[in-house]
Amino acid sequence: MEYQSRELLIQYGVPVPEAEVADSPEAASAIQARLGGMVVVKAQVLAGGRGKAGGVRIARTPEEAATVAGRILGLEIGGQRVRKVLVTRAVKSVKEYYLSVLVDRNAKGIEAVFSDKGGITIEEAAAGHPGRIRHVGIDPFLGPDGTSFLAGIDAGELGPEIARSLLEITRSLFRLCVEKDCSLVELNPLSLVEGGKLVALDAKIVVDDNGLPMHPELLAFRNPDEYGGDEIEAREAGLSYVGLDGNIGCMVNGAGLSMATMDLIKYYGAAPANFLDIGGSSNPEKVVKAFSILLGKPGVKAILINIFGGITRCDDVANGILKAKSMIEIGVPIVIRLIGTNDVKAKEILQGAGIEAYNDLGEAIKRVVAYVA
Ligand code: GDP
Ligand code: MN
């Protein structure tokens, strides 16, 4: 969340306004009293567009801070309930920039993105004036090269002082990005204040989960609210799972096949409710767990099981599914596609139990899409 991102920015020497976190109107009012003058009260949720959603408001007195904090703490933004607000000293902004450092997979390196049209309308700026969004490659071993960075962002138009600060902040973001294994470190807005100083008014940092074992200090930032109940349950069960917004629950053996299955569901006009790789196992407990997670997810209207039998035997999986079905009430249609080792036997087992089974993936997906259409 923003208040946590700020801690990292401070560690890396990026200027941010003074601020404190509150979880009640009273606490927000006390912070305003301490900071004095105008403050900005900001919803802390893992979603962008908080400003547009009414989650960023000005307050000038302790009473006003309590009132706006109370209003913001009642909001739901991007599907998340606001439980904390950040109360920051308001900054008088002359201009808003956008600056980020991210992993650029195509370039197999790091990239800085800069725009002099930052702020809450950056998306429109990107669509309407793509030329105003500058991309500059950064050597992942050497960091930003001053000359090419400044040329890349057209620093001539900004003046030497702002250009120098931008380079310095980009170097900090680069170090943060590499040292903490981030995939994105984004400042929007990075505000120019009177006197020519740059201050980061909002920060979004995305950490690569695969880097977390090396960064216990980042693990402490984990927000339980960040994950849906389905994701927490899946993690506890040792399932490789990601919750999504669609209505077709997916159970697939193999991560690559899972990705391909989700792509095909989209291709045929529907949307997957999740990514789930149940692995090579036909262990009925795992299948039951997977069913219960999918069935507990609001909006799931049908379930697609896609199994490619290599070492996994399709008949084992079929038996696992029947066992799971006898253990748990499944109120939505299930469509199964199995192919590979012992698939003929598997189909017999499933059809004997009145479950539709297909060999052809396209057919299976068209069938399940028809259920949710
Ligand atoms: P977002 O909408 O989720 O990106 O939330 P932000 O933290 O970026 O806040 C939304 C907008 O509020 C920013 O883009 C700024 O334009 C404005 N804003 C937030 N804090 C301040 C501040 O201290 N001073 C000024 N002038 N504007 C602010
Ligand atoms: Mn922002």
mmCIF file of N, CA and C in Angstrom, residues 86-163:
data_model
loop_
_atom_site.group_PDB
_atom_site.id
_atom_site.type_symbol
_atom_site.label_atom_id
_atom_site.label_comp_id
_atom_site.label_asym_id
_atom_site.label_seq_id
_atom_site.Cartn_x
_atom_site.Cartn_y
_atom_site.Cartn_z
ATOM 1 N N LEU A 86 -4.058 7.523 5.010
ATOM 2 C CA LEU A 86 -2.781 8.191 5.230
ATOM 3 C C LEU A 86 -3.094 9.678 5.302
ATOM 4 N N VAL A 87 -2.617 10.321 6.342
ATOM 5 C CA VAL A 87 -2.818 11.770 6.456
ATOM 6 C C VAL A 87 -1.466 12.423 6.146
ATOM 7 N N THR A 88 -1.411 13.140 5.010
ATOM 8 C CA THR A 88 -0.135 13.720 4.605
ATOM 9 C C THR A 88 -0.221 15.239 4.637
ATOM 10 N N ARG A 89 0.911 15.851 4.878
ATOM 11 C CA ARG A 89 0.978 17.306 4.785
ATOM 12 C C ARG A 89 0.721 17.668 3.324
ATOM 13 N N ALA A 90 -0.218 18.588 3.063
ATOM 14 C CA ALA A 90 -0.526 18.952 1.677
ATOM 15 C C ALA A 90 0.645 19.703 1.058
ATOM 16 N N VAL A 91 0.866 19.429 -0.190
ATOM 17 C CA VAL A 91 1.983 20.030 -0.906
ATOM 18 C C VAL A 91 1.418 20.915 -2.002
ATOM 19 N N LYS A 92 1.996 22.106 -2.164
ATOM 20 C CA LYS A 92 1.545 22.994 -3.220
ATOM 21 C C LYS A 92 2.283 22.610 -4.490
ATOM 22 N N SER A 93 1.532 22.061 -5.423
ATOM 23 C CA SER A 93 2.154 21.493 -6.601
ATOM 24 C C SER A 93 2.078 22.476 -7.765
ATOM 25 N N VAL A 94 3.219 22.685 -8.427
ATOM 26 C CA VAL A 94 3.246 23.574 -9.588
ATOM 27 C C VAL A 94 3.003 22.757 -10.853
ATOM 28 N N LYS A 95 3.510 21.529 -10.834
ATOM 29 C CA LYS A 95 3.369 20.667 -12.004
ATOM 30 C C LYS A 95 3.451 19.225 -11.538
ATOM 31 N N GLU A 96 2.738 18.335 -12.256
ATOM 32 C CA GLU A 96 2.758 16.930 -11.869
ATOM 33 C C GLU A 96 3.427 16.097 -12.952
ATOM 34 N N TYR A 97 4.456 15.366 -12.552
ATOM 35 C CA TYR A 97 5.134 14.467 -13.477
ATOM 36 C C TYR A 97 4.767 13.023 -13.155
ATOM 37 N N TYR A 98 5.040 12.161 -14.123
ATOM 38 C CA TYR A 98 4.936 10.718 -13.909
ATOM 39 C C TYR A 98 6.332 10.150 -14.083
ATOM 40 N N LEU A 99 6.772 9.312 -13.150
ATOM 41 C CA LEU A 99 8.091 8.684 -13.300
ATOM 42 C C LEU A 99 8.035 7.263 -12.750
ATOM 43 N N SER A 100 8.442 6.309 -13.560
ATOM 44 C CA SER A 100 8.503 4.943 -13.039
ATOM 45 C C SER A 100 9.732 4.230 -13.564
ATOM 46 N N VAL A 101 10.103 3.174 -12.837
ATOM 47 C CA VAL A 101 11.179 2.279 -13.263
ATOM 48 C C VAL A 101 10.580 0.883 -13.203
ATOM 49 N N LEU A 102 10.732 0.136 -14.280
ATOM 50 C CA LEU A 102 10.090 -1.171 -14.319
ATOM 51 C C LEU A 102 10.923 -2.184 -15.084
ATOM 52 N N VAL A 103 10.561 -3.442 -14.890
ATOM 53 C CA VAL A 103 11.232 -4.495 -15.632
ATOM 54 C C VAL A 103 10.591 -4.557 -17.010
ATOM 55 N N ASP A 104 11.412 -4.397 -18.043
ATOM 56 C CA ASP A 104 10.916 -4.450 -19.409
ATOM 57 C C ASP A 104 11.323 -5.796 -20.004
ATOM 58 N N ARG A 105 10.356 -6.708 -20.049
ATOM 59 C CA ARG A 105 10.683 -8.063 -20.475
ATOM 60 C C ARG A 105 11.156 -8.106 -21.921
ATOM 61 N N ASN A 106 10.549 -7.257 -22.766
ATOM 62 C CA ASN A 106 10.949 -7.285 -24.177
ATOM 63 C C ASN A 106 12.410 -6.900 -24.341
ATOM 64 N N ALA A 107 12.824 -5.899 -23.589
ATOM 65 C CA ALA A 107 14.210 -5.432 -23.703
ATOM 66 C C ALA A 107 15.144 -6.279 -22.841
ATOM 67 N N LYS A 108 14.576 -7.203 -22.066
ATOM 68 C CA LYS A 108 15.364 -7.993 -21.113
ATOM 69 C C LYS A 108 16.185 -7.063 -20.227
ATOM 70 N N GLY A 109 15.555 -6.002 -19.797
ATOM 71 C CA GLY A 109 16.272 -5.043 -18.962
ATOM 72 C C GLY A 109 15.305 -4.206 -18.152
ATOM 73 N N ILE A 110 15.807 -3.076 -17.740
ATOM 74 C CA ILE A 110 15.019 -2.168 -16.920
ATOM 75 C C ILE A 110 14.716 -0.943 -17.779
ATOM 76 N N GLU A 111 13.568 -0.350 -17.528
ATOM 77 C CA GLU A 111 13.182 0.810 -18.307
ATOM 78 C C GLU A 111 12.669 1.901 -17.361
ATOM 79 N N ALA A 112 12.972 3.139 -17.712
ATOM 80 C CA ALA A 112 12.361 4.260 -17.003
ATOM 81 C C ALA A 112 11.284 4.831 -17.911
ATOM 82 N N VAL A 113 10.153 5.222 -17.312
ATOM 83 C CA VAL A 113 9.085 5.861 -18.077
ATOM 84 C C VAL A 113 8.836 7.212 -17.432
ATOM 85 N N PHE A 114 8.826 8.242 -18.264
ATOM 86 C CA PHE A 114 8.646 9.595 -17.739
ATOM 87 C C PHE A 114 7.596 10.322 -18.559
ATOM 88 N N SER A 115 6.786 11.145 -17.878
ATOM 89 C CA SER A 115 5.902 12.025 -18.618
ATOM 90 C C SER A 115 5.755 13.336 -17.868
ATOM 91 N N ASP A 116 5.693 14.430 -18.627
ATOM 92 C CA ASP A 116 5.444 15.724 -17.983
ATOM 93 C C ASP A 116 3.941 15.972 -17.886
ATOM 94 N N LYS A 117 3.149 14.939 -18.218
ATOM 95 C CA LYS A 117 1.698 15.052 -18.068
ATOM 96 C C LYS A 117 1.217 14.051 -17.026
ATOM 97 N N GLY A 118 1.880 14.031 -15.864
ATOM 98 C CA GLY A 118 1.514 13.088 -14.804
ATOM 99 C C GLY A 118 0.233 13.498 -14.106
ATOM 100 N N GLY A 119 -0.133 12.715 -13.083
ATOM 101 C CA GLY A 119 -1.351 13.000 -12.325
ATOM 102 C C GLY A 119 -2.442 12.012 -12.672
ATOM 103 N N ILE A 120 -3.652 12.323 -12.224
ATOM 104 C CA ILE A 120 -4.709 11.310 -12.331
ATOM 105 C C ILE A 120 -5.186 11.116 -13.764
ATOM 106 N N THR A 121 -4.745 11.967 -14.695
ATOM 107 C CA THR A 121 -5.187 11.784 -16.081
ATOM 108 C C THR A 121 -4.082 11.174 -16.945
ATOM 109 N N ILE A 122 -3.125 10.482 -16.302
ATOM 110 C CA ILE A 122 -1.998 9.927 -17.062
ATOM 111 C C ILE A 122 -2.463 8.940 -18.144
ATOM 112 N N GLU A 123 -3.524 8.176 -17.846
ATOM 113 C CA GLU A 123 -4.009 7.217 -18.845
ATOM 114 C C GLU A 123 -4.480 7.935 -20.113
ATOM 115 N N GLU A 124 -5.225 9.044 -19.906
ATOM 116 C CA GLU A 124 -5.688 9.808 -21.068
ATOM 117 C C GLU A 124 -4.502 10.420 -21.812
ATOM 118 N N ALA A 125 -3.516 10.896 -21.039
ATOM 119 C CA ALA A 125 -2.333 11.482 -21.666
ATOM 120 C C ALA A 125 -1.635 10.416 -22.519
ATOM 121 N N ALA A 126 -1.569 9.205 -21.977
ATOM 122 C CA ALA A 126 -0.887 8.130 -22.699
ATOM 123 C C ALA A 126 -1.636 7.807 -23.981
ATOM 124 N N ALA A 127 -2.985 7.841 -23.911
ATOM 125 C CA ALA A 127 -3.774 7.511 -25.101
ATOM 126 C C ALA A 127 -3.750 8.663 -26.109
ATOM 127 N N GLY A 128 -3.901 9.893 -25.605
ATOM 128 C CA GLY A 128 -4.027 11.042 -26.481
ATOM 129 C C GLY A 128 -2.698 11.617 -26.970
ATOM 130 N N HIS A 129 -1.685 11.539 -26.131
ATOM 131 C CA HIS A 129 -0.378 12.102 -26.502
ATOM 132 C C HIS A 129 0.723 11.082 -26.249
ATOM 133 N N PRO A 130 0.714 9.971 -26.987
ATOM 134 C CA PRO A 130 1.722 8.935 -26.696
ATOM 135 C C PRO A 130 3.147 9.483 -26.744
ATOM 136 N N GLY A 131 3.351 10.555 -27.510
ATOM 137 C CA GLY A 131 4.688 11.149 -27.613
ATOM 138 C C GLY A 131 5.143 11.788 -26.305
ATOM 139 N N ARG A 132 4.163 12.098 -25.428
ATOM 140 C CA ARG A 132 4.525 12.739 -24.163
ATOM 141 C C ARG A 132 4.927 11.715 -23.107
ATOM 142 N N ILE A 133 4.861 10.451 -23.467
ATOM 143 C CA ILE A 133 5.315 9.402 -22.556
ATOM 144 C C ILE A 133 6.673 8.922 -23.076
ATOM 145 N N ARG A 134 7.705 9.142 -22.289
ATOM 146 C CA ARG A 134 9.055 8.794 -22.745
ATOM 147 C C ARG A 134 9.530 7.501 -22.105
ATOM 148 N N HIS A 135 10.098 6.642 -22.930
ATOM 149 C CA HIS A 135 10.642 5.371 -22.430
ATOM 150 C C HIS A 135 12.152 5.386 -22.619
ATOM 151 N N VAL A 136 12.882 5.103 -21.572
ATOM 152 C CA VAL A 136 14.339 5.096 -21.674
ATOM 153 C C VAL A 136 14.874 3.794 -21.083
ATOM 154 N N GLY A 137 15.637 3.078 -21.872
ATOM 155 C CA GLY A 137 16.230 1.824 -21.394
ATOM 156 C C GLY A 137 17.314 2.100 -20.361
ATOM 157 N N ILE A 138 17.404 1.181 -19.376
ATOM 158 C CA ILE A 138 18.451 1.312 -18.349
ATOM 159 C C ILE A 138 19.231 -0.001 -18.307
ATOM 160 N N ASP A 139 20.537 0.083 -18.358
ATOM 161 C CA ASP A 139 21.356 -1.115 -18.238
ATOM 162 C C ASP A 139 21.188 -1.679 -16.822
ATOM 163 N N PRO A 140 20.720 -2.936 -16.719
ATOM 164 C CA PRO A 140 20.422 -3.474 -15.390
ATOM 165 C C PRO A 140 21.656 -3.587 -14.500
ATOM 166 N N PHE A 141 22.846 -3.610 -15.098
ATOM 167 C CA PHE A 141 24.056 -3.731 -14.279
ATOM 168 C C PHE A 141 24.640 -2.368 -13.925
ATOM 169 N N LEU A 142 24.457 -1.410 -14.809
ATOM 170 C CA LEU A 142 25.102 -0.105 -14.609
ATOM 171 C C LEU A 142 24.162 0.954 -14.037
ATOM 172 N N GLY A 143 22.857 0.784 -14.228
ATOM 173 C CA GLY A 143 21.934 1.818 -13.768
ATOM 174 C C GLY A 143 21.792 2.900 -14.813
ATOM 175 N N PRO A 144 20.989 3.929 -14.503
ATOM 176 C CA PRO A 144 20.715 4.974 -15.487
ATOM 177 C C PRO A 144 21.991 5.695 -15.918
ATOM 178 N N ASP A 145 22.133 5.828 -17.218
ATOM 179 C CA ASP A 145 23.246 6.599 -17.764
ATOM 180 C C ASP A 145 22.742 8.031 -17.947
ATOM 181 N N GLY A 146 23.397 8.964 -17.272
ATOM 182 C CA GLY A 146 22.930 10.350 -17.244
ATOM 183 C C GLY A 146 22.619 10.901 -18.618
ATOM 184 N N THR A 147 23.564 10.788 -19.519
ATOM 185 C CA THR A 147 23.406 11.419 -20.833
ATOM 186 C C THR A 147 22.213 10.852 -21.582
ATOM 187 N N SER A 148 22.132 9.524 -21.660
ATOM 188 C CA SER A 148 21.041 8.981 -22.473
ATOM 189 C C SER A 148 19.700 9.132 -21.756
ATOM 190 N N PHE A 149 19.723 9.102 -20.422
ATOM 191 C CA PHE A 149 18.467 9.318 -19.697
ATOM 192 C C PHE A 149 17.930 10.723 -19.978
ATOM 193 N N LEU A 150 18.804 11.708 -19.848
ATOM 194 C CA LEU A 150 18.350 13.093 -20.020
ATOM 195 C C LEU A 150 17.907 13.355 -21.456
ATOM 196 N N ALA A 151 18.619 12.758 -22.409
ATOM 197 C CA ALA A 151 18.193 12.912 -23.802
ATOM 198 C C ALA A 151 16.854 12.221 -24.003
ATOM 199 N N GLY A 152 16.709 11.037 -23.404
ATOM 200 C CA GLY A 152 15.497 10.232 -23.588
ATOM 201 C C GLY A 152 14.253 10.906 -23.043
ATOM 202 N N ILE A 153 14.378 11.640 -21.959
ATOM 203 C CA ILE A 153 13.180 12.290 -21.400
ATOM 204 C C ILE A 153 13.038 13.725 -21.907
ATOM 205 N N ASP A 154 13.871 14.122 -22.853
ATOM 206 C CA ASP A 154 13.815 15.480 -23.389
ATOM 207 C C ASP A 154 14.037 16.516 -22.291
ATOM 208 N N ALA A 155 15.099 16.309 -21.537
ATOM 209 C CA ALA A 155 15.325 17.115 -20.341
ATOM 210 C C ALA A 155 15.556 18.581 -20.673
ATOM 211 N N GLY A 156 15.947 18.869 -21.920
ATOM 212 C CA GLY A 156 16.191 20.243 -22.325
ATOM 213 C C GLY A 156 15.023 21.163 -22.016
ATOM 214 N N GLU A 157 13.806 20.593 -22.159
ATOM 215 C CA GLU A 157 12.606 21.406 -21.930
ATOM 216 C C GLU A 157 12.345 21.659 -20.448
ATOM 217 N N LEU A 158 13.000 20.904 -19.580
ATOM 218 C CA LEU A 158 12.670 20.975 -18.154
ATOM 219 C C LEU A 158 13.565 21.927 -17.380
ATOM 220 N N GLY A 159 14.708 22.221 -17.930
ATOM 221 C CA GLY A 159 15.668 23.042 -17.185
ATOM 222 C C GLY A 159 16.610 22.159 -16.392
ATOM 223 N N PRO A 160 17.826 22.655 -16.169
ATOM 224 C CA PRO A 160 18.878 21.807 -15.603
ATOM 225 C C PRO A 160 18.587 21.319 -14.192
ATOM 226 N N GLU A 161 17.922 22.137 -13.381
ATOM 227 C CA GLU A 161 17.753 21.757 -11.979
ATOM 228 C C GLU A 161 16.774 20.585 -11.845
ATOM 229 N N ILE A 162 15.635 20.696 -12.546
ATOM 230 C CA ILE A 162 14.632 19.627 -12.496
ATOM 231 C C ILE A 162 15.221 18.370 -13.124
ATOM 232 N N ALA A 163 15.951 18.549 -14.226
ATOM 233 C CA ALA A 163 16.552 17.403 -14.903
ATOM 234 C C ALA A 163 17.483 16.651 -13.964
#
